[in-house]
Short mmCIF file of N, CA, C and O and ligand atoms in Angstrom, two decimals:
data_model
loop_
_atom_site.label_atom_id
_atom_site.label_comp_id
_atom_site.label_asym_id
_atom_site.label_seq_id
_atom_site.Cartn_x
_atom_site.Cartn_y
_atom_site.Cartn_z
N UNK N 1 16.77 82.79 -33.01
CA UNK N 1 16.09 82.27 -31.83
C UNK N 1 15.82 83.41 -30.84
O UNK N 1 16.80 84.12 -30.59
N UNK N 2 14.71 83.70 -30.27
CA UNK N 2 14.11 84.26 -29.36
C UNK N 2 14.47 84.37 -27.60
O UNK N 2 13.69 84.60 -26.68
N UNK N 3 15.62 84.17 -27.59
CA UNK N 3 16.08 83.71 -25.78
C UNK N 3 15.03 84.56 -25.06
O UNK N 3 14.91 85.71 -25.47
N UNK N 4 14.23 84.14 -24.01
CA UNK N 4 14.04 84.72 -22.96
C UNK N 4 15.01 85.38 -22.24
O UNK N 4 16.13 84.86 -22.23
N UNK N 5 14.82 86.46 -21.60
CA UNK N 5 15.11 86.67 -20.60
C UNK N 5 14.55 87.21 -19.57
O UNK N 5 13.36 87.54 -19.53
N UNK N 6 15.51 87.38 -18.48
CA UNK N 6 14.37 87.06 -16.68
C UNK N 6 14.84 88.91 -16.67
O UNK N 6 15.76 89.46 -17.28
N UNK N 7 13.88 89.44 -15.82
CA UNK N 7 14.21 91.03 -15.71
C UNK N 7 13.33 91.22 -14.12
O UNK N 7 12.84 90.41 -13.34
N UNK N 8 13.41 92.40 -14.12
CA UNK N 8 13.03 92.51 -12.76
C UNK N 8 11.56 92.83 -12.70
O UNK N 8 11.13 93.16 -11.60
N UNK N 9 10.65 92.78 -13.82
CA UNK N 9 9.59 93.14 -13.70
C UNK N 9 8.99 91.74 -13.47
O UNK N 9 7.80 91.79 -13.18
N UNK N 10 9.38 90.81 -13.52
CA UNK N 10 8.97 89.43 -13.23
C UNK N 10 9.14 88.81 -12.08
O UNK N 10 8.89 87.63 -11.85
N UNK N 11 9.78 89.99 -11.03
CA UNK N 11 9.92 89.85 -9.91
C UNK N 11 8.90 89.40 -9.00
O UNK N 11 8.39 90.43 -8.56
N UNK N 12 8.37 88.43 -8.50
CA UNK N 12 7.14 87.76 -7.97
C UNK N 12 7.53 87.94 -6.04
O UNK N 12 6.61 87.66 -5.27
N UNK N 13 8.41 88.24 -5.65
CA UNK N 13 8.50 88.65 -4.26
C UNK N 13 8.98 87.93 -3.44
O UNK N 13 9.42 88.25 -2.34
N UNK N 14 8.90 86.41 -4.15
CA UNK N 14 9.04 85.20 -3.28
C UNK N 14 10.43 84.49 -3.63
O UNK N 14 10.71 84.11 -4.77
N UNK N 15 10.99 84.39 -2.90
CA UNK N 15 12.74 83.74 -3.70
C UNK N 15 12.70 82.71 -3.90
O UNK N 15 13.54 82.27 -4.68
N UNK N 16 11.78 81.86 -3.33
CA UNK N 16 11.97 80.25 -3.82
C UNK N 16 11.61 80.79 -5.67
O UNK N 16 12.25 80.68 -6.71
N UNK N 17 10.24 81.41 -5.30
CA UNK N 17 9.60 81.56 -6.48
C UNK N 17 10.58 81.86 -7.60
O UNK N 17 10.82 81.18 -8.59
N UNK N 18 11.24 83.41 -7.11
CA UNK N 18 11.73 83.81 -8.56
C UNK N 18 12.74 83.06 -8.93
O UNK N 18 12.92 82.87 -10.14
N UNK N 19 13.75 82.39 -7.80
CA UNK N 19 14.75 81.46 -7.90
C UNK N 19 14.26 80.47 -9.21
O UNK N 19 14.82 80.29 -10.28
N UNK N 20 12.90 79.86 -8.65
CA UNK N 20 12.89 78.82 -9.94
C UNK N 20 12.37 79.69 -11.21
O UNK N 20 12.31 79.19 -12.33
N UNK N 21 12.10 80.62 -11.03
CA UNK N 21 11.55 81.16 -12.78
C UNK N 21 12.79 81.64 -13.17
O UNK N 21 12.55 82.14 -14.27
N UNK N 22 14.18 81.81 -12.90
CA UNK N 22 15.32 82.05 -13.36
C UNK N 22 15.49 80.37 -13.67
O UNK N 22 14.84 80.12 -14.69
N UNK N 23 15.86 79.65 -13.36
CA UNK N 23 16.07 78.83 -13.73
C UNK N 23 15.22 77.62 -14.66
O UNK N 23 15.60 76.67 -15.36
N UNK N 24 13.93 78.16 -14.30
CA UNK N 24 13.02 77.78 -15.70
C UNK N 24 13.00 78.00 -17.10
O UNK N 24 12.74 77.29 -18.07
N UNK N 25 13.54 79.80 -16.86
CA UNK N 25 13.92 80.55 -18.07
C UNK N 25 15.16 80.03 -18.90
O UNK N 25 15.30 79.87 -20.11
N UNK N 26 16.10 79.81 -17.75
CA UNK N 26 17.38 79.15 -18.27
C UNK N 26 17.35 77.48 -19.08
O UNK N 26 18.12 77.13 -19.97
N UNK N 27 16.33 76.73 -18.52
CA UNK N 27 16.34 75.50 -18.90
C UNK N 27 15.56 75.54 -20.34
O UNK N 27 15.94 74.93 -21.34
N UNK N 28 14.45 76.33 -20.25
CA UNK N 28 13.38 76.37 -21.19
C UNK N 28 14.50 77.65 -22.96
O UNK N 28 14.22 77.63 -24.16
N UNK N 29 15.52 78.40 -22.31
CA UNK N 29 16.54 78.97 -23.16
C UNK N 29 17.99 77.81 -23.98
O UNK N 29 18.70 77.80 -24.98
N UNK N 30 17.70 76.83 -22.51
CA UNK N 30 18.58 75.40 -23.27
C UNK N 30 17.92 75.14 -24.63
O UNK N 30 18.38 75.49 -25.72
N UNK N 31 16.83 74.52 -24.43
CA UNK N 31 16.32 73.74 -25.28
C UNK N 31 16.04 74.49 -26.16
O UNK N 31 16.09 73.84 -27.21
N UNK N 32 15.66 75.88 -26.41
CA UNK N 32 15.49 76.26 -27.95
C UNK N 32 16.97 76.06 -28.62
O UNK N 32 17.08 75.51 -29.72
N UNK N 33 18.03 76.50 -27.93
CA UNK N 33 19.21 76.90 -28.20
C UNK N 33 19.89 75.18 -28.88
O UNK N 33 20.84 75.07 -29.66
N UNK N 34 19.25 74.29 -28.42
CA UNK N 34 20.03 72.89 -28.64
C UNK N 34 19.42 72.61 -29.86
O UNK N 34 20.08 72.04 -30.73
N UNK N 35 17.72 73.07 -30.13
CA UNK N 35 16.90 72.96 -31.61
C UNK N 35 17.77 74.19 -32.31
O UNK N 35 17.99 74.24 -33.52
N UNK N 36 18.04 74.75 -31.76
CA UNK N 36 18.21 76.25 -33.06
C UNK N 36 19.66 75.32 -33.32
O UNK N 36 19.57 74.80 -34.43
N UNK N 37 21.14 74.89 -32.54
CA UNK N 37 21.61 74.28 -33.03
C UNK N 37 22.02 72.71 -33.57
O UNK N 37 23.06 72.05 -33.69
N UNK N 38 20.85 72.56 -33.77
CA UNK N 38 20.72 71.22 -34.65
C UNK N 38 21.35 70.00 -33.84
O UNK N 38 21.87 68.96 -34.26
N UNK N 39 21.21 70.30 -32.97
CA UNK N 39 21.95 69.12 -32.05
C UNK N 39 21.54 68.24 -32.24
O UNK N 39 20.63 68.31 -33.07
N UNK N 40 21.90 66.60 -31.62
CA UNK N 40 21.18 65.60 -32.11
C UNK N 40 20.68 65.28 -30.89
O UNK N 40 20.99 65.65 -29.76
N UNK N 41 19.73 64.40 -31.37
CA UNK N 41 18.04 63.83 -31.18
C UNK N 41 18.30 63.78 -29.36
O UNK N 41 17.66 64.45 -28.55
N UNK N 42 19.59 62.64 -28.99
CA UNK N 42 19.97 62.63 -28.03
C UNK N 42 20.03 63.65 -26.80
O UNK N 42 19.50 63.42 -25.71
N UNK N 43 20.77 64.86 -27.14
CA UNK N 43 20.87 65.83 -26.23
C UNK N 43 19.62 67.15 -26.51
O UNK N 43 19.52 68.16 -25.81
N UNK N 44 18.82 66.85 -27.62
CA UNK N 44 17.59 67.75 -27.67
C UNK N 44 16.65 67.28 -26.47
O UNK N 44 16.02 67.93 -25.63
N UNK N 45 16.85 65.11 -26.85
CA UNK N 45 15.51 65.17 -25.14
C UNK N 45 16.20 65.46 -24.41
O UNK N 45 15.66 66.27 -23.65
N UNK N 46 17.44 65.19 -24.08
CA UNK N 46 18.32 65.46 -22.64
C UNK N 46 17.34 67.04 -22.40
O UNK N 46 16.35 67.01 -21.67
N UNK N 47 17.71 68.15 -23.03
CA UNK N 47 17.30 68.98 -22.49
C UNK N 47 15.94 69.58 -21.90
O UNK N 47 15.72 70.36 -20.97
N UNK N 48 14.82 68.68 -23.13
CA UNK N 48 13.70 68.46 -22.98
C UNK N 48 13.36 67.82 -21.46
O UNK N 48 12.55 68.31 -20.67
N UNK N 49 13.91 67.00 -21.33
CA UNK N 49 13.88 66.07 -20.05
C UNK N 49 13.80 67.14 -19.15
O UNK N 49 12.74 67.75 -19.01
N UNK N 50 14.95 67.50 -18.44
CA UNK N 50 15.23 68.77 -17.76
C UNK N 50 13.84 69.67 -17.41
O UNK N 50 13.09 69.71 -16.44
N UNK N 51 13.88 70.42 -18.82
CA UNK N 51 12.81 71.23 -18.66
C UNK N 51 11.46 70.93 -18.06
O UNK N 51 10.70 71.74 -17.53
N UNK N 52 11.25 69.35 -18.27
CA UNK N 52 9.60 68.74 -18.33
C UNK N 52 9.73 68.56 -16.79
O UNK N 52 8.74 68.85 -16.12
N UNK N 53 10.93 68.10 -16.08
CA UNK N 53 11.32 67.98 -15.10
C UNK N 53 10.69 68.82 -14.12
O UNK N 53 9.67 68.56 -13.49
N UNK N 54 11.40 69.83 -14.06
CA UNK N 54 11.59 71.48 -13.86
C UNK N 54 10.81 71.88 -14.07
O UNK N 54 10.68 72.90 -13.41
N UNK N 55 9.81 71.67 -14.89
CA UNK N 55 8.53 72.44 -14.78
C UNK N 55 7.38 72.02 -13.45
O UNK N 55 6.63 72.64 -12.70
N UNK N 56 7.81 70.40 -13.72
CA UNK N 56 7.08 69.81 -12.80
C UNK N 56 7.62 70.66 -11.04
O UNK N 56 6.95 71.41 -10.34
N UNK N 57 8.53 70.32 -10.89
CA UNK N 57 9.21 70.76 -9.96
C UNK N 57 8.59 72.60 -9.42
O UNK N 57 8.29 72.88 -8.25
N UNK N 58 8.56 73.16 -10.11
CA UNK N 58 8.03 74.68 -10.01
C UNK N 58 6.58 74.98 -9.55
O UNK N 58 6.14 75.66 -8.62
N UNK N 59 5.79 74.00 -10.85
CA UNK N 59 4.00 73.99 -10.53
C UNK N 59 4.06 73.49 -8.77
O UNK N 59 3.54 74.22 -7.93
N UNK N 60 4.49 72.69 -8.51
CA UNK N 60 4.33 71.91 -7.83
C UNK N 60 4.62 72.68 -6.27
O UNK N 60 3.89 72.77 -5.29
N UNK N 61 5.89 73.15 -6.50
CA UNK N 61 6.37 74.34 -5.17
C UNK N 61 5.04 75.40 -5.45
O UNK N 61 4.06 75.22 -4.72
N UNK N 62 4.95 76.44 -6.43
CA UNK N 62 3.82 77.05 -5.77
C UNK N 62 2.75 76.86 -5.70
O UNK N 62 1.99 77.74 -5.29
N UNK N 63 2.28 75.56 -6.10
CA UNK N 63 0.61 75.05 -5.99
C UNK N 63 0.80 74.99 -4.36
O UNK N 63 -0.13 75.48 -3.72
N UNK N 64 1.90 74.45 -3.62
CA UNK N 64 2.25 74.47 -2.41
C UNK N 64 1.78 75.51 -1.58
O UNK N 64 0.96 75.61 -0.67
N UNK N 65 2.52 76.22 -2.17
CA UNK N 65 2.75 78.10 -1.65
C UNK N 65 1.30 78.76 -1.05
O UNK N 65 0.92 79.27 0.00
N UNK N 66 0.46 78.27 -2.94
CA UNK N 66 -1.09 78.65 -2.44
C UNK N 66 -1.80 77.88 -1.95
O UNK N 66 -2.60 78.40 -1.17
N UNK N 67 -1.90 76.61 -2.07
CA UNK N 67 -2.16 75.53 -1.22
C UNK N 67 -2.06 76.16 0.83
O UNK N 67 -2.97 76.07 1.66
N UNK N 68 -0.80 76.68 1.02
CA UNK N 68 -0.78 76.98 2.42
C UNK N 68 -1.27 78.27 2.94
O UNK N 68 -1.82 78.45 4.03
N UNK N 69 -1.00 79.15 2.05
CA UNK N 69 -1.34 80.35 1.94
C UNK N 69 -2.94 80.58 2.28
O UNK N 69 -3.31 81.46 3.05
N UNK N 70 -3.96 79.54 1.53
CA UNK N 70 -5.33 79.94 1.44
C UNK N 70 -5.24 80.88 0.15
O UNK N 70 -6.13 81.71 0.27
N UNK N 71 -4.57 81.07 -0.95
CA UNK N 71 -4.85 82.15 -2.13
C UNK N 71 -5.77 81.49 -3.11
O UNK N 71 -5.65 80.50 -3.83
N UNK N 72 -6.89 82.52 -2.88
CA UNK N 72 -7.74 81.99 -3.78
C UNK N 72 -8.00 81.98 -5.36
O UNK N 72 -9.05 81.87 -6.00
N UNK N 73 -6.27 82.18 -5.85
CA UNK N 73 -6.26 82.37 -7.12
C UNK N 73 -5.58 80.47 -7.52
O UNK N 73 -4.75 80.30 -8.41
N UNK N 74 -5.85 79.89 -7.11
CA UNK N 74 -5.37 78.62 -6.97
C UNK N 74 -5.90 77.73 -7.83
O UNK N 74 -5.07 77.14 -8.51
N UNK N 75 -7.09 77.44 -8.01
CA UNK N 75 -7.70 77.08 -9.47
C UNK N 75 -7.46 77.19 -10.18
O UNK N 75 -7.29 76.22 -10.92
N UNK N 76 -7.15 78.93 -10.73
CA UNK N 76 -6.74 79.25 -11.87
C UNK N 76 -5.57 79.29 -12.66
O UNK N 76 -5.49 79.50 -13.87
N UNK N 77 -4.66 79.06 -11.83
CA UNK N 77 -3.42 79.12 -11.37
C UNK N 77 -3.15 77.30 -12.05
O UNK N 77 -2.35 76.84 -12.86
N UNK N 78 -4.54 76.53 -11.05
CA UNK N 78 -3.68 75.19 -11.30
C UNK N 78 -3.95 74.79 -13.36
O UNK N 78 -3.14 74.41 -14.20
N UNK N 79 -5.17 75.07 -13.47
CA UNK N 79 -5.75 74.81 -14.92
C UNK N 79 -4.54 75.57 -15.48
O UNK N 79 -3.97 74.70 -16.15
N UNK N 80 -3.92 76.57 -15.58
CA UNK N 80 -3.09 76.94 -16.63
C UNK N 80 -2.15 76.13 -16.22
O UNK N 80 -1.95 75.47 -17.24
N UNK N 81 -1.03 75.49 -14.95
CA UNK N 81 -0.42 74.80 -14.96
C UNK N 81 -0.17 73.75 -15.62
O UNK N 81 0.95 73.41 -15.99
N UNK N 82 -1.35 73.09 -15.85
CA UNK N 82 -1.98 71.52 -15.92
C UNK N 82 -2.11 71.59 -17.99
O UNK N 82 -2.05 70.73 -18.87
N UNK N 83 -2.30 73.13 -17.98
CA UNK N 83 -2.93 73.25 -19.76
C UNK N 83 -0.75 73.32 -20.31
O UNK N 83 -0.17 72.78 -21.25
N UNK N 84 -0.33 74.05 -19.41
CA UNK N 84 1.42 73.68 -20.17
C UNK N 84 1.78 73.04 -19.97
O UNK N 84 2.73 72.92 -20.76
N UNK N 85 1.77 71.56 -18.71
CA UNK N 85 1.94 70.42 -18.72
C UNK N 85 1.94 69.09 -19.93
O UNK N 85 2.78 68.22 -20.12
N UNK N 86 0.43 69.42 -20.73
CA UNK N 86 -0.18 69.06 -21.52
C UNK N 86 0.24 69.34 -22.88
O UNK N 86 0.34 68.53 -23.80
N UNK N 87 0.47 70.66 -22.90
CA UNK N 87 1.49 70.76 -24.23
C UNK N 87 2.64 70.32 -24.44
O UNK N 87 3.03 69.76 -25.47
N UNK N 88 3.29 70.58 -23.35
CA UNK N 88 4.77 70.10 -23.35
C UNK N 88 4.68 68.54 -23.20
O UNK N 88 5.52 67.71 -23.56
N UNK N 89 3.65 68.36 -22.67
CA UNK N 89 3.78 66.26 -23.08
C UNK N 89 3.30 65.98 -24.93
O UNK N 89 3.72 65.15 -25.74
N UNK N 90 2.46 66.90 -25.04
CA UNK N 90 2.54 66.66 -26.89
C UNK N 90 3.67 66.99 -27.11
O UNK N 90 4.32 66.25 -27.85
N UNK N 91 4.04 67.69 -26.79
CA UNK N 91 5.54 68.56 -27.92
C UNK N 91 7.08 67.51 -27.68
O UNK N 91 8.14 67.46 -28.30
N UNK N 92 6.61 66.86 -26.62
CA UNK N 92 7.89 65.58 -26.06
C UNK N 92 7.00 64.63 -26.80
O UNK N 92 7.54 63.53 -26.69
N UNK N 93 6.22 64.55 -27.30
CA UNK N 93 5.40 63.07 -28.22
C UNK N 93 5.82 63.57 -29.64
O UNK N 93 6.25 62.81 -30.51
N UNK N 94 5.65 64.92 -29.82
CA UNK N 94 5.97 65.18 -31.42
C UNK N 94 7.57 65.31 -31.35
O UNK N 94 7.89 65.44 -32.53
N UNK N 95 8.45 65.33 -30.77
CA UNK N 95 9.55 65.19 -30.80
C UNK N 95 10.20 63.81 -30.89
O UNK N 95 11.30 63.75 -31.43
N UNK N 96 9.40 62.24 -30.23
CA UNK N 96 9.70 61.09 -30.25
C UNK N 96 9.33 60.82 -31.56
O UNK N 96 9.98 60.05 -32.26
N UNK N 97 8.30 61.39 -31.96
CA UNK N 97 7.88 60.68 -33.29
C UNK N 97 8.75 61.70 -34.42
O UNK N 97 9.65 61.19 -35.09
N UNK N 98 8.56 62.53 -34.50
CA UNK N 98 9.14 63.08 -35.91
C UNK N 98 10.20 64.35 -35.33
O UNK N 98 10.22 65.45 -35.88
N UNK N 99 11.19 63.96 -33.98
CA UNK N 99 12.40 64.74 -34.56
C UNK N 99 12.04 66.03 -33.96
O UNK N 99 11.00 66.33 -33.38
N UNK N 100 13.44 66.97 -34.27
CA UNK N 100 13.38 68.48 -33.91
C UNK N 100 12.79 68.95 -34.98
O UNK N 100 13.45 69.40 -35.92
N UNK N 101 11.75 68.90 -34.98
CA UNK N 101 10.97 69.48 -36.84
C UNK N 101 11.07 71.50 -36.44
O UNK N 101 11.29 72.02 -35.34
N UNK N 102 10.85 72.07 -37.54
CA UNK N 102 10.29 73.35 -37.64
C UNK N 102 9.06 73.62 -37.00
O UNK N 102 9.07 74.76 -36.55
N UNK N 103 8.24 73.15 -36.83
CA UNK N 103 7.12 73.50 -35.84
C UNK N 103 7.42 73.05 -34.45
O UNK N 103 6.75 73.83 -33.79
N UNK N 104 7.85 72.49 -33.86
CA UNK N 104 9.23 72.45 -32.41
C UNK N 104 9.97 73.37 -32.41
O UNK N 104 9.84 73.94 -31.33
N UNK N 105 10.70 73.86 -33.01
CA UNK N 105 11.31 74.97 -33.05
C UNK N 105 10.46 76.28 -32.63
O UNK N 105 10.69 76.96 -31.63
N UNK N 106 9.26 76.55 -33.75
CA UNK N 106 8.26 77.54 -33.55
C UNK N 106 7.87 77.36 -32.30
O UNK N 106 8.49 78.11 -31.55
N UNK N 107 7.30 76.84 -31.91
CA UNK N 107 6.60 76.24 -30.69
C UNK N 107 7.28 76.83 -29.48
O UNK N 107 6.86 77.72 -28.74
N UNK N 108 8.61 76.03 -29.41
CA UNK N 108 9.41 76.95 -28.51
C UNK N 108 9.72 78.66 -28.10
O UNK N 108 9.62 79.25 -27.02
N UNK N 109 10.18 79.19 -29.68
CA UNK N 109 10.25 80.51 -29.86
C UNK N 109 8.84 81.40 -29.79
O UNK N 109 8.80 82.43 -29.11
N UNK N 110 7.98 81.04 -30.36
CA UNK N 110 6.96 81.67 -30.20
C UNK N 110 6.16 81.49 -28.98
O UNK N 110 6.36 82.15 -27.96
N UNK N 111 5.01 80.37 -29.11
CA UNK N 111 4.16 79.94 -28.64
C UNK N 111 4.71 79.93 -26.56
O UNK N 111 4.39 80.51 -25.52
N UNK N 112 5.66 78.89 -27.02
CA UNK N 112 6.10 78.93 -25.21
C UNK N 112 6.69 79.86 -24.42
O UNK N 112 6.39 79.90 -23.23
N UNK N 113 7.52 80.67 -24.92
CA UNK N 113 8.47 81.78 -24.73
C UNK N 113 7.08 82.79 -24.16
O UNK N 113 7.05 83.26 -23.03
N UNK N 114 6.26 82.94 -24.94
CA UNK N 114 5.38 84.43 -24.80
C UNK N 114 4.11 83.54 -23.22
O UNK N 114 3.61 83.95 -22.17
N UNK N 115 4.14 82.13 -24.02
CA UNK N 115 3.18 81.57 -22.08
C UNK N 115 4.10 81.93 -21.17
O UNK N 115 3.64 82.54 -20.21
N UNK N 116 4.90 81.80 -21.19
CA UNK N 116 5.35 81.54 -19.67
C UNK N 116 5.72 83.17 -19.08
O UNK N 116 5.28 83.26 -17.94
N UNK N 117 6.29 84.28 -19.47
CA UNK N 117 6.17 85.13 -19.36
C UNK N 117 4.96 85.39 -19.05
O UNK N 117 4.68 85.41 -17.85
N UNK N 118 4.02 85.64 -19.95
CA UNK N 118 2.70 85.71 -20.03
C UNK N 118 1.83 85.54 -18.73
O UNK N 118 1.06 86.34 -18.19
N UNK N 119 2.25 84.00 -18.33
CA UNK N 119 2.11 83.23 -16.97
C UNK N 119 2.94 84.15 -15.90
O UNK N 119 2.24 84.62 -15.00
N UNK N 120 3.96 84.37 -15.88
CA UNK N 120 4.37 85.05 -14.68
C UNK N 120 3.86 86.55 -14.51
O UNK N 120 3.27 86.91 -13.49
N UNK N 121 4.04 87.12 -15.23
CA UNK N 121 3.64 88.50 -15.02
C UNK N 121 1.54 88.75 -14.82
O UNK N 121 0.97 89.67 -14.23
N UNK N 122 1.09 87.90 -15.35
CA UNK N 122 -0.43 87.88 -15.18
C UNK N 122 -1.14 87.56 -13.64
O UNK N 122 -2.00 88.04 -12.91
N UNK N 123 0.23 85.93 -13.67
CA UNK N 123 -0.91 85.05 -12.07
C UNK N 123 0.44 85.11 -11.49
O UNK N 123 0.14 85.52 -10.37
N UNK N 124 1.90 84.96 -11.48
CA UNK N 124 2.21 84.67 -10.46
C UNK N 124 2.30 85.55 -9.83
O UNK N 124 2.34 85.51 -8.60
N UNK N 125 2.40 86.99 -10.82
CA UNK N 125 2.94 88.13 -10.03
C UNK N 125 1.66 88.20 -8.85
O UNK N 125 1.85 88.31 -7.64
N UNK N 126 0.33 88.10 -9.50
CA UNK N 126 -0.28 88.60 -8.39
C UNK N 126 -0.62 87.76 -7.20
O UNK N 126 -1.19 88.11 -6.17
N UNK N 127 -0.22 86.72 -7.50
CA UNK N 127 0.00 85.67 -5.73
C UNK N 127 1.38 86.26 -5.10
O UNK N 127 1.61 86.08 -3.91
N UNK N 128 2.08 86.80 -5.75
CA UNK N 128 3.24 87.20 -5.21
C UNK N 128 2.96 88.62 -4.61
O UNK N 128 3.77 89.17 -3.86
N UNK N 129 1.49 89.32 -5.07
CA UNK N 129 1.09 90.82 -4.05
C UNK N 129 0.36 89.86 -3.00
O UNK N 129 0.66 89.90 -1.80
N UNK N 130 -0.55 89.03 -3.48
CA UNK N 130 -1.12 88.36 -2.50
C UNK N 130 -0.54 88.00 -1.21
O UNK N 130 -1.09 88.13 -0.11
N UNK N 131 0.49 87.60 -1.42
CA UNK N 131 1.25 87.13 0.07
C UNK N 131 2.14 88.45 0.91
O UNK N 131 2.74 88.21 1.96
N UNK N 132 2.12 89.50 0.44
CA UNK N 132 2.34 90.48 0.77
C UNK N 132 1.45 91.33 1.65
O UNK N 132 1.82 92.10 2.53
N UNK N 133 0.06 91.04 1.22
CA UNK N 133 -0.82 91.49 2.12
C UNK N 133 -1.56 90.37 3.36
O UNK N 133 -2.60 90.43 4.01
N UNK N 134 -0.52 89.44 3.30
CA UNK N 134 -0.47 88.42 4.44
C UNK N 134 0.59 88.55 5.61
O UNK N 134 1.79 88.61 5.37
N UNK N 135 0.04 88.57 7.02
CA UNK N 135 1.15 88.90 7.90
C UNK N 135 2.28 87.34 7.47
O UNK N 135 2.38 86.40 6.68
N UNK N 136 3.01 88.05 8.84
CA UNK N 136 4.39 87.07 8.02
C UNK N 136 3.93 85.73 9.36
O UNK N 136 4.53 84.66 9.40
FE1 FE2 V 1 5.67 80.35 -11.79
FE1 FE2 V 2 2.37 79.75 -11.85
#
């Protein structure tokens, strides 16, 4: 299994911010870790739950952020939000229907692991220069 981890280049400037991408990383490191050990069905959504949770919870604080801010990277920002929302509600539908399968597993390790990184270091980092060149 592939654990994420949080480093300082993912440092976005903002502490609410990075606060929750540590703890996104951590929730979204549960759930591979509960598929990689075969846990049952039960505590795989438990963790799933969490995460879908928590994700919501995150989009939502910095759609805020730029929402108040005026950052006009906010569109773009929200469509990729809204596009991992969307997966992760298939991937909680392919999990009700058929289980912690091998492509859940993949999904996690590969596919999600490399978005969300991907996602922070691309857009959040740069709302996180953005507000930097905003007085306080
Ligand atoms: Fe983020
Ligand atoms: Fe974001």
């Amino acid at each position: 299994m592939n654990k994420i981890a949080w480093n300082k280049d993912l440092t976005v400037g903002v502490e609410v911010i990075d606060d929750q991408h540590r703890q996104w990383i951590q929730r979204f490191n549960d759930v591979a870790a509960a598929i990689a050990a075969h846990q049952g069905p039960v505590q795989i959504g438990k963790t799933l739950a969490f995460l879908m949770d928590y994700t919501k919870l995150h989009f939502t604080t910095e759609e805020q952020l730029m929402t108040e801010s005026g950052y006009p990277g906010l569109a773009e920002q929200h469509a990729q939000h809204q596009e991992l929302n969307e997966t992760l509600q298939g991937l909680l539908r392919d999990f009700e229907e058929e289980g912690a399968t091998q492509k859940l597993a993949e999904a996690f390790n590969v596919f999600l692991g490399n978005w969300l990184i991907k996602h922070i270091r691309e857009l959040d980092l740069k709302f996180g220069a953005f507000l930097k060149t905003k007085p306080a």
